Coordinates of C-alpha atoms in Angstrom, one line a residue:
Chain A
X1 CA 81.5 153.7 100.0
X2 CA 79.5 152.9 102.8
X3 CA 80.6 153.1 106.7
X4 CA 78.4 151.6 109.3
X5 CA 78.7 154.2 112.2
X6 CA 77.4 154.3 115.9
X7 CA 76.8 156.4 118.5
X8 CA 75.5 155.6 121.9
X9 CA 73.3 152.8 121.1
X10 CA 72.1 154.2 117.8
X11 CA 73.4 153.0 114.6
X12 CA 73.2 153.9 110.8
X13 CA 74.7 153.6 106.8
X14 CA 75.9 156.5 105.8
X15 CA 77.9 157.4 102.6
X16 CA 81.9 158.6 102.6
X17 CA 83.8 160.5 100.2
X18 CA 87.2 161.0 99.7
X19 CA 87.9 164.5 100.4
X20 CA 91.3 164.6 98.0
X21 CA 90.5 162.3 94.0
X22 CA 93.3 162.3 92.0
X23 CA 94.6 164.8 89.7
X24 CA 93.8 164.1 86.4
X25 CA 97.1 165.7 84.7
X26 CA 97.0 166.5 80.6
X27 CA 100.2 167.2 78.9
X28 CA 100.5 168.5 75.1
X29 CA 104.1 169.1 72.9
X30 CA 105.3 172.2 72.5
X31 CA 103.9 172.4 69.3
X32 CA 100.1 172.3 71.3
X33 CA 99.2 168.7 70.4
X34 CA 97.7 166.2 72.7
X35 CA 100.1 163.8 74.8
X36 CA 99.2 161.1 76.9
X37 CA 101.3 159.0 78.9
X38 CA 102.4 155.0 78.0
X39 CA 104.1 152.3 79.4
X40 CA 106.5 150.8 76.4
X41 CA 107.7 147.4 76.1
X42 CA 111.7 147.5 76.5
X43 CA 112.1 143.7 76.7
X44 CA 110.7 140.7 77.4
X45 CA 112.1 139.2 80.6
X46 CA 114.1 136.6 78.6
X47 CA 116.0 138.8 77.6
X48 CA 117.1 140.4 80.7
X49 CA 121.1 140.6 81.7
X50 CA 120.8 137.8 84.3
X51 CA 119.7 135.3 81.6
X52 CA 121.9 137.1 78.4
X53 CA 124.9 136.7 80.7
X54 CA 124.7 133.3 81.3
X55 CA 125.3 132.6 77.3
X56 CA 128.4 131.3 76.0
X57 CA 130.6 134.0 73.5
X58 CA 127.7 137.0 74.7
X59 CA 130.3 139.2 73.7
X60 CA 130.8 137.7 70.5
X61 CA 127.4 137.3 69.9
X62 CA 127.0 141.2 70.5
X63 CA 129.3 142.0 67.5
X64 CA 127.5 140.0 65.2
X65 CA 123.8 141.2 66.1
X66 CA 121.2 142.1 68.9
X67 CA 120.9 139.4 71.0
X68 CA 119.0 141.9 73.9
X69 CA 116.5 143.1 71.5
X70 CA 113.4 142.0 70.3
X71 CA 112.8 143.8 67.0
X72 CA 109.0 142.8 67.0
X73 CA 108.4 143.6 70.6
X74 CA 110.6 146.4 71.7
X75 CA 108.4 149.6 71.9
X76 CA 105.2 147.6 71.7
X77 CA 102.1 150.0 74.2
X78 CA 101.2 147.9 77.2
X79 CA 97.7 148.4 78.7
X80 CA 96.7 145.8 81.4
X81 CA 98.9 143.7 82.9
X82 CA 98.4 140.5 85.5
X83 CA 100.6 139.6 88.2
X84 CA 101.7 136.3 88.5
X85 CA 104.2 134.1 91.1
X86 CA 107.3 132.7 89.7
X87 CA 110.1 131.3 91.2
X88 CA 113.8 132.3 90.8
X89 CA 113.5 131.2 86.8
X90 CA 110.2 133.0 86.1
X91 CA 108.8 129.7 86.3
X92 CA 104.7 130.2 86.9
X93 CA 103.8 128.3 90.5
X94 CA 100.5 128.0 91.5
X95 CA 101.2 126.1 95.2
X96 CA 102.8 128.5 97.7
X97 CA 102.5 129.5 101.3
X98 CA 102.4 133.1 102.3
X99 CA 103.8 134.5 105.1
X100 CA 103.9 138.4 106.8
X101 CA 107.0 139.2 107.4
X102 CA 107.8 142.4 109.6
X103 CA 111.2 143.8 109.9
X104 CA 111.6 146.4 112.7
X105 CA 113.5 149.1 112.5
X106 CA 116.3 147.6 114.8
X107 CA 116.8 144.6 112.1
X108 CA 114.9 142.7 113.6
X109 CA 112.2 140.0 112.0
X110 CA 109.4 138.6 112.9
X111 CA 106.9 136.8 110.0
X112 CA 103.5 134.5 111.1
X113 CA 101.8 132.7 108.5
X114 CA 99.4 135.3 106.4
X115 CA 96.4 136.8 108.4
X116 CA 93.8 138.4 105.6
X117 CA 93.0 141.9 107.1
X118 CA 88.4 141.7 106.8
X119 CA 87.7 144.9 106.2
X120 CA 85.2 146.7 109.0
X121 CA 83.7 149.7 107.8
X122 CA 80.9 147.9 106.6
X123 CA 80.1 145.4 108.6
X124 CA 77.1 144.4 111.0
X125 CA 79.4 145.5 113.7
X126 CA 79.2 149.5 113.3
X127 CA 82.2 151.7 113.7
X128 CA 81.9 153.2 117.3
X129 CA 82.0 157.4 117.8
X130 CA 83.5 156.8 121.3
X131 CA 82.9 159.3 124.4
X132 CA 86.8 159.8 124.1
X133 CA 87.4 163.9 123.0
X134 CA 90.6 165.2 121.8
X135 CA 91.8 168.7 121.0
X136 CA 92.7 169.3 117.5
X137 CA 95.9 171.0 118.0
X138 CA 96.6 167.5 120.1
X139 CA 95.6 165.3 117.0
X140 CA 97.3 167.2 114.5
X141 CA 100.7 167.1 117.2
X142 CA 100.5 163.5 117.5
X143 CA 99.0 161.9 114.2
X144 CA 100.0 161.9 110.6
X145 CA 96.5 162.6 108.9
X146 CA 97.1 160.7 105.2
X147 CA 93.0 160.1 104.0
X148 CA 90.3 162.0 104.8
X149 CA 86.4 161.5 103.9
X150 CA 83.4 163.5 103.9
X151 CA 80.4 162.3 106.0
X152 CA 77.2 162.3 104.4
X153 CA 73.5 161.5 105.1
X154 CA 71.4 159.1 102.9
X155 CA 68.3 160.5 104.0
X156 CA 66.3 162.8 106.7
X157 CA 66.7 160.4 109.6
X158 CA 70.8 160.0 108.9
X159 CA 70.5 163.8 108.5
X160 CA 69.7 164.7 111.7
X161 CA 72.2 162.3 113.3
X162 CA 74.9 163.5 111.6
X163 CA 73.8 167.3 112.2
X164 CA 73.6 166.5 116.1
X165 CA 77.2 164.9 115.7
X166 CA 78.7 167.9 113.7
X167 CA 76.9 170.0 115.9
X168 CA 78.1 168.8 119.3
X169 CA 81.8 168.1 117.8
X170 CA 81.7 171.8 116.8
X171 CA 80.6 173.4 120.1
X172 CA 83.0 171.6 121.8
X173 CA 85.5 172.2 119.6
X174 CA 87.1 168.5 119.9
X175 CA 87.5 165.7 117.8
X176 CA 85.9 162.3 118.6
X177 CA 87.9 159.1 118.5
X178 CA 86.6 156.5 116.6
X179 CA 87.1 152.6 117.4
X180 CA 86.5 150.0 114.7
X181 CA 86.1 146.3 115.7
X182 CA 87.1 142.9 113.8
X183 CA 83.9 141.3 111.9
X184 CA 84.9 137.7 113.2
X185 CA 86.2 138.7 116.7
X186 CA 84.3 141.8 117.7
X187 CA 87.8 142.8 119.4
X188 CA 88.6 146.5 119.0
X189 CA 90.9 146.9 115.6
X190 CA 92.1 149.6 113.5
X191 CA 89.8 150.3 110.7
X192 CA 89.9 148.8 107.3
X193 CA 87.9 150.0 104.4
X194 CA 88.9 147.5 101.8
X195 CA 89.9 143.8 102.2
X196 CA 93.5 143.3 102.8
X197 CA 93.7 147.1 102.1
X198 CA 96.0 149.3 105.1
X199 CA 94.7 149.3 108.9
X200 CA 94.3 152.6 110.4
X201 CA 94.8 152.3 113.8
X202 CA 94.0 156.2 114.1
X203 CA 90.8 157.4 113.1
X204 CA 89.3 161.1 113.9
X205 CA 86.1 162.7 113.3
X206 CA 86.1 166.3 113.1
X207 CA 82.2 168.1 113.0
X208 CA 81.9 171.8 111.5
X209 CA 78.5 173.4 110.9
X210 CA 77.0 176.4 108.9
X211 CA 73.5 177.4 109.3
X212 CA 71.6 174.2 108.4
X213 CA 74.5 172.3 106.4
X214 CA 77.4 170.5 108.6
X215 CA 80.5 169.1 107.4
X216 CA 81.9 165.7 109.0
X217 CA 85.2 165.0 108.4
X218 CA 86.8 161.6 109.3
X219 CA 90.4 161.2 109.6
X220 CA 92.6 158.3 109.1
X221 CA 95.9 158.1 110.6
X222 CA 98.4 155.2 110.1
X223 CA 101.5 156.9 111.6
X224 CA 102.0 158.7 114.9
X225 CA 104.1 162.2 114.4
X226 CA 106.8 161.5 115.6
X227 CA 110.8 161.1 115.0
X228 CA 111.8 157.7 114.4
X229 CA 114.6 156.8 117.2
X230 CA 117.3 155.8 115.2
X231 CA 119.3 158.6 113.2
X232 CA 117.4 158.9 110.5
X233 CA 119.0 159.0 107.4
X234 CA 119.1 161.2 104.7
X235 CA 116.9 160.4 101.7
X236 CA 117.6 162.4 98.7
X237 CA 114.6 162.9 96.3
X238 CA 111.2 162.3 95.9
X239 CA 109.8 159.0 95.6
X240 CA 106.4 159.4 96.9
Chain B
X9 CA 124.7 165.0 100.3
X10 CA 121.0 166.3 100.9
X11 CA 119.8 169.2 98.9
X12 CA 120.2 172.2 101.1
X13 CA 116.6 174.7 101.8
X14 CA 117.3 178.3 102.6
X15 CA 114.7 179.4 105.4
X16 CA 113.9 183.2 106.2
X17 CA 111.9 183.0 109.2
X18 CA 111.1 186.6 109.2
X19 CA 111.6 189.7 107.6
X20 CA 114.9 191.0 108.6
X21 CA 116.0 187.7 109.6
X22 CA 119.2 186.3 107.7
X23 CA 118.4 182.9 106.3
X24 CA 118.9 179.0 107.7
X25 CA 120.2 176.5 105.8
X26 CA 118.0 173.6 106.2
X27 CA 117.8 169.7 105.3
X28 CA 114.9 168.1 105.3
X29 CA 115.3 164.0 106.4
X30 CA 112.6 162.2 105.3
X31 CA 110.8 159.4 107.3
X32 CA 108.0 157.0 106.8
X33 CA 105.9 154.9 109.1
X34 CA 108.5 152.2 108.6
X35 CA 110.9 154.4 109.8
X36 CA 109.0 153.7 112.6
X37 CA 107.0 150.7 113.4
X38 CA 109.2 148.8 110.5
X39 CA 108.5 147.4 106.9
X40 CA 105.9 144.2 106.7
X41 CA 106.2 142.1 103.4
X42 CA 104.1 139.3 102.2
X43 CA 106.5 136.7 101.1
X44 CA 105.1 133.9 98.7
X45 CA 107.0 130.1 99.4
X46 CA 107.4 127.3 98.0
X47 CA 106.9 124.1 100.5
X48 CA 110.7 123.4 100.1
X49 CA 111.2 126.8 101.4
X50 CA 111.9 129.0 98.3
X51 CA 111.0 132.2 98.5
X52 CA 108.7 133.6 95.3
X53 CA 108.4 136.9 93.4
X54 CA 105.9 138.3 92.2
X55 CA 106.2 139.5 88.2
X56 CA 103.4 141.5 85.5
X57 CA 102.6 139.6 82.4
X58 CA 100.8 141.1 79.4
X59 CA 97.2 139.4 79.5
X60 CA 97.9 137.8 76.2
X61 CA 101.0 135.6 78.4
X62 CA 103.2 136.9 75.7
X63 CA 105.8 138.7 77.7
X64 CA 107.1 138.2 81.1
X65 CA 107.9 141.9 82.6
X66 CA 110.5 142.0 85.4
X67 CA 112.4 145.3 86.9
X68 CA 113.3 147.2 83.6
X69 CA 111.2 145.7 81.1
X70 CA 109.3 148.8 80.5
X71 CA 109.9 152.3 79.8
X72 CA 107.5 155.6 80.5
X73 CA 107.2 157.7 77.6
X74 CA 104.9 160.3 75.8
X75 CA 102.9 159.6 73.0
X76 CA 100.9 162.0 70.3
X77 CA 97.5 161.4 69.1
X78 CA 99.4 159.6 66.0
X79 CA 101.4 157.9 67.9
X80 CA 104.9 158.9 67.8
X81 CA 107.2 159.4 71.3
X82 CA 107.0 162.6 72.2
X83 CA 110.3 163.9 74.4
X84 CA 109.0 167.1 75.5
X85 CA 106.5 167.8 77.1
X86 CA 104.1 170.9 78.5
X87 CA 101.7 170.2 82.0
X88 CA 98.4 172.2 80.4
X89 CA 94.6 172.1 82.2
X90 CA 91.7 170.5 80.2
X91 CA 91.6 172.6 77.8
X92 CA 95.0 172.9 76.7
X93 CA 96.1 175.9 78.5
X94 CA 99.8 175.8 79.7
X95 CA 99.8 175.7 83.6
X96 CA 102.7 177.8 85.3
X97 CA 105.5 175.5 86.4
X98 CA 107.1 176.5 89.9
X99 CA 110.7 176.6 89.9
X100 CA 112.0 173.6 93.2
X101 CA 112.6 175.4 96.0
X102 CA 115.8 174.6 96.5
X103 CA 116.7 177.4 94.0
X104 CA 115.8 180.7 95.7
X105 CA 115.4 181.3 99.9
X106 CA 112.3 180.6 101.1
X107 CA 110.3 183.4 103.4
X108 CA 108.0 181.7 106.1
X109 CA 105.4 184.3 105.1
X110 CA 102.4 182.1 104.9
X111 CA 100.4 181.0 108.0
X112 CA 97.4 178.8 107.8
X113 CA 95.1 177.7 110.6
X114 CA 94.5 174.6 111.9
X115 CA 90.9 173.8 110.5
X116 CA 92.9 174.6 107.3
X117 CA 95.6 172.2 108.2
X118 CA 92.9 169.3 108.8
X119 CA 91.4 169.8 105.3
X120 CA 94.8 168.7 103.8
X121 CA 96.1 164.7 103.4
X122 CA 99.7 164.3 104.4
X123 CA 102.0 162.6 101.7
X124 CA 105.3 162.7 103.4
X125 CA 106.6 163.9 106.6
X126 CA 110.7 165.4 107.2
X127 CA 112.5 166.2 110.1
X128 CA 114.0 170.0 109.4
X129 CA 117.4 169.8 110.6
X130 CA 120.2 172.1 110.3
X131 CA 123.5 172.8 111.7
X132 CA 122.5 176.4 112.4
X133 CA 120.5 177.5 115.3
X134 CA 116.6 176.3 114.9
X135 CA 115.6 177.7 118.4
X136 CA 114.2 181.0 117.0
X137 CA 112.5 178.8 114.4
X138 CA 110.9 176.3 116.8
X139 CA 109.7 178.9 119.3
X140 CA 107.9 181.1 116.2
X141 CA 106.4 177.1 115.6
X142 CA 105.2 177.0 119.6
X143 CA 103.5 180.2 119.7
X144 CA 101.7 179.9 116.7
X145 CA 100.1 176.6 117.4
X146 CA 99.4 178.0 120.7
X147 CA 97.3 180.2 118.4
X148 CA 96.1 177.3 117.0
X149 CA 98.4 178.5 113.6
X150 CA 101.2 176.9 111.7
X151 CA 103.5 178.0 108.8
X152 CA 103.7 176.8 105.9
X153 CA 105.7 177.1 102.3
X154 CA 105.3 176.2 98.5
X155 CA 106.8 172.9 98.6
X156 CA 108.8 171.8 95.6
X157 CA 111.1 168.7 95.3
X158 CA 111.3 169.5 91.7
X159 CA 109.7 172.5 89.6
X160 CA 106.6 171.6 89.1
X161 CA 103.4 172.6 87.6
X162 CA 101.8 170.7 90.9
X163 CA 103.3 171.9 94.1
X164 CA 102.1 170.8 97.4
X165 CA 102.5 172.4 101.1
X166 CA 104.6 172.1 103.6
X167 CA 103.5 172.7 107.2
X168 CA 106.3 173.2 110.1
X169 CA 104.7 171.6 113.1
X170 CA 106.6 171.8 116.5
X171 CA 107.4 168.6 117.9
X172 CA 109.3 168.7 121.1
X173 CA 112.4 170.6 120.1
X174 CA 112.1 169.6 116.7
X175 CA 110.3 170.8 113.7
X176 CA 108.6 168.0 111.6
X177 CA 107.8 169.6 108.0
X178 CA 104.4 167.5 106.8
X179 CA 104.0 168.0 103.5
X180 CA 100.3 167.3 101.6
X181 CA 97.5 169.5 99.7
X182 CA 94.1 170.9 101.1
X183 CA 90.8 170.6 99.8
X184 CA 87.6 172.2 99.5
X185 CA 84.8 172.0 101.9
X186 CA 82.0 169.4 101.1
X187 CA 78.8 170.7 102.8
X188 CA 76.3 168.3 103.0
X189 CA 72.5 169.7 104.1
X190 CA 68.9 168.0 103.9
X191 CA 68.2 168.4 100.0
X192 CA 64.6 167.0 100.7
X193 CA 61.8 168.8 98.9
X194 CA 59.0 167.3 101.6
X195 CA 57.3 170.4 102.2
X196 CA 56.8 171.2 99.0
X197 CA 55.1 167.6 98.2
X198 CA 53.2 167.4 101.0
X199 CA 51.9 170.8 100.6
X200 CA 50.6 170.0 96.9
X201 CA 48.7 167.0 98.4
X202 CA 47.7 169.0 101.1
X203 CA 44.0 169.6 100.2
X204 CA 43.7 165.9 99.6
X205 CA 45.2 164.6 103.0
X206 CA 42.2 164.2 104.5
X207 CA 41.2 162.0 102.3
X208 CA 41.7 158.2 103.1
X209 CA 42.3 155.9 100.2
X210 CA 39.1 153.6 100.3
X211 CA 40.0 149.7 100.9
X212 CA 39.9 147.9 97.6
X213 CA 39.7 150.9 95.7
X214 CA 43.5 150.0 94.2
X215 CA 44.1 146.9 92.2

């Protein structure tokens, strides 16, 4: 992925790298052989409780045989899927309007007809390193880092730029705010590195060094670290 | 009622029952949704379908499971690496106490990605706890603990970070270092063609 980074008045394309990919996870039996993971057909929507209950005699029907089960579909290996609108009868609909809807914490809603999020990483208008510093300890006090990427150069001349940046960041031992603008509006917005994908209104970029190699870190932060005002209620489990 | 986390903030210390609360960003700044509508004003859902339009998929309609190379469901299961060596399941941490042992610095803190974020709250005293938080990070430190929801052959970290009078527990995994450096081998051409570089090329000697 490419991100479209000033500073000052100079610009260039660099390359970014997630610094976490996901886990590739392998299971086996017991026994040693291979297992992989599938997603099984249980029923076909039709055949859901909502619609099975509507039916006259269900109960009579469930003596005589299996009205909830499809014998040739149950258990059947799914591999891609498509998501499709439907209204309340799993009709298909192909006219709709969309709207965002936000509900505060305090109950409250507000919606506004969708707004597309253009994504701005890559865009003529570059991604600003601004003069504003911050002390690590106050970034990682304040901010929920969730994504972090690796900076790196896509030849000599981006070298160098990046080297000075890592290089100053490190001496100083700050972090350097970042400001993304909106493609259409040039106003300042939080960065997006995917269309539609989420808006980080925090982003951070953290500069080490060793000898002649530097490592650039930029980190993305969608949530401030902080305790939400009302009680916050338990939440048993995981369901990250 | 919350699973309950047995702390030992130091040797010698007796333990703290804990809770941990967890909280999201919509938690909060709130939850937006896109909500599809019909021009009559009927709200939409979304639902899968298989590609060949077959089967309509709503909440239910599928089922997780564990296959074998022939096939079959398999119900039990072993987490192993590549090459089929069984990895060492961690027991949740809810099952023995927990000793605050490991510290990790902040540069080590900013090389991991934050999945979830609690508020540790007990109805013990946390003061000792929150102070040991304070002067660590004004060591630039922070401590940290295997962190296990369930036992797990993939456990993440959790890191205590003072907040006010509070300790928020952020919980994610680090990685490893990418160090980039110039990987140009310009010297080296140059200095093969350095005995010709006086040399101009002669104007329409290339076609």
């Amino acid at each position: 992925m490419q991100l479209h980074i000033a500073l000052e008045n100079i610009d260039t394309f660099i390359e970014i790298t997630p610094t976490h990919k996901p886990i590739k996870r392998h299971f086996r039996t017991p026994e040693g052989r291979k297992a992989i993971h599938k997603r099984l057909l249980v029923f076909d929507a039709q055949f859901r409780s909502e619609i099975l209950s509507k039916q006259q005699d269900i109960s009579a029907m469930l003596k005589k045989e299996n009205p909830d089960v499809d014998i040739d579909s149950a258990g059947v290996a799914l591999t891609r899927t498509a998501r499709i609108v439907v209204d309340k009868d799993l009709k298909p609909i192909y006219t709709f309007k969309e709207f965002d809807v936000m509900t505060r914490p305090d109950g409250t809603r507000q919606e506004r007809p969708h707004k597309p999020i253009p994504p701005n990483a890559d865009e003529p208008i570059p991604v600003k390193i601004t003069d504003k510093l911050l002390d690590p300890v106050e970034v990682a006090t304040k901010f929920v880092i969730s994504r972090s990427f690796f900076l790196s150069h896509t030849d000599g001349v981006s070298y160098k730029f990046l080297y000075e940046i890592a290089k100053n960041l490190s001496t100083a031992g700050k972090f350097a705010r970042l400001q993304a603008f909106d493609p259409i509006t040039k106003k300042p917005a939080p960065l997006v590195l995917r269309e539609s994908a989420k808006p980080y209104p925090g982003v951070f970029l953290e500069g080490r060094i060793r000898g002649d190699e530097y490592c650039l870190m930029l980190h993305l932060s969608d949530q401030e670290l902080k305790i939400p005002e009302a009680t916050v209620a338990p939440k048993e489990g995981d369901t990250a | 009622m919350p699973r309950k986390l047995r702390l030992i903030p130091s040797e010698g210390v007796a333990a703290i029952e804990v809770t941990l609360s967890k909280f999201t960003m919509e938690d909060l700044y709130g939850k937006k949704t896109l909500e599809k509508r019909t021009a009559a004003g009927e709200t939409l859902s979304q639902v899968a379908v298989t590609l060949d339009g077959a089967h309509f998929l709503t909440s239910g309609s599928t089922s997780s499971q564990y296959i074998d190379e022939s096939g079959l469901l398999v119900s039990d299961v072993v987490p192993t690496d590549q090459d089929g060596k069984k990895l060492q399941i961690f027991p949740d941490m809810f099952q023995e106490d927990v000793r605050l042992k490991q510290v990790i610095s902040i540069e080590e803190y900013f090389t991991y990605n934050i999945t979830k974020t609690y508020l540790l709250e007990s109805e013990g005293d946390l003061a000792p706890l929150v102070e040991r938080c304070q002067q660590l990070l004004a060591e630039k430190k922070f401590l940290a603990f295997m962190y296990a929801y369930y036992g797990t052959a993939f456990p993440e970290v959790a890191v205590l970070i003072p907040v006010d009078k509070h300790i928020i527990v952020a919980v994610g995994t680090p990685a490893s270092l990418l160090w980039a450096k110039l990987n140009s081998n310009l010297p080296e051409l140059f200095s093969e063609e350095e005995s010709s570089e006086d040399e101009e090329p002669e104007f329409g000697e290339f076609w």
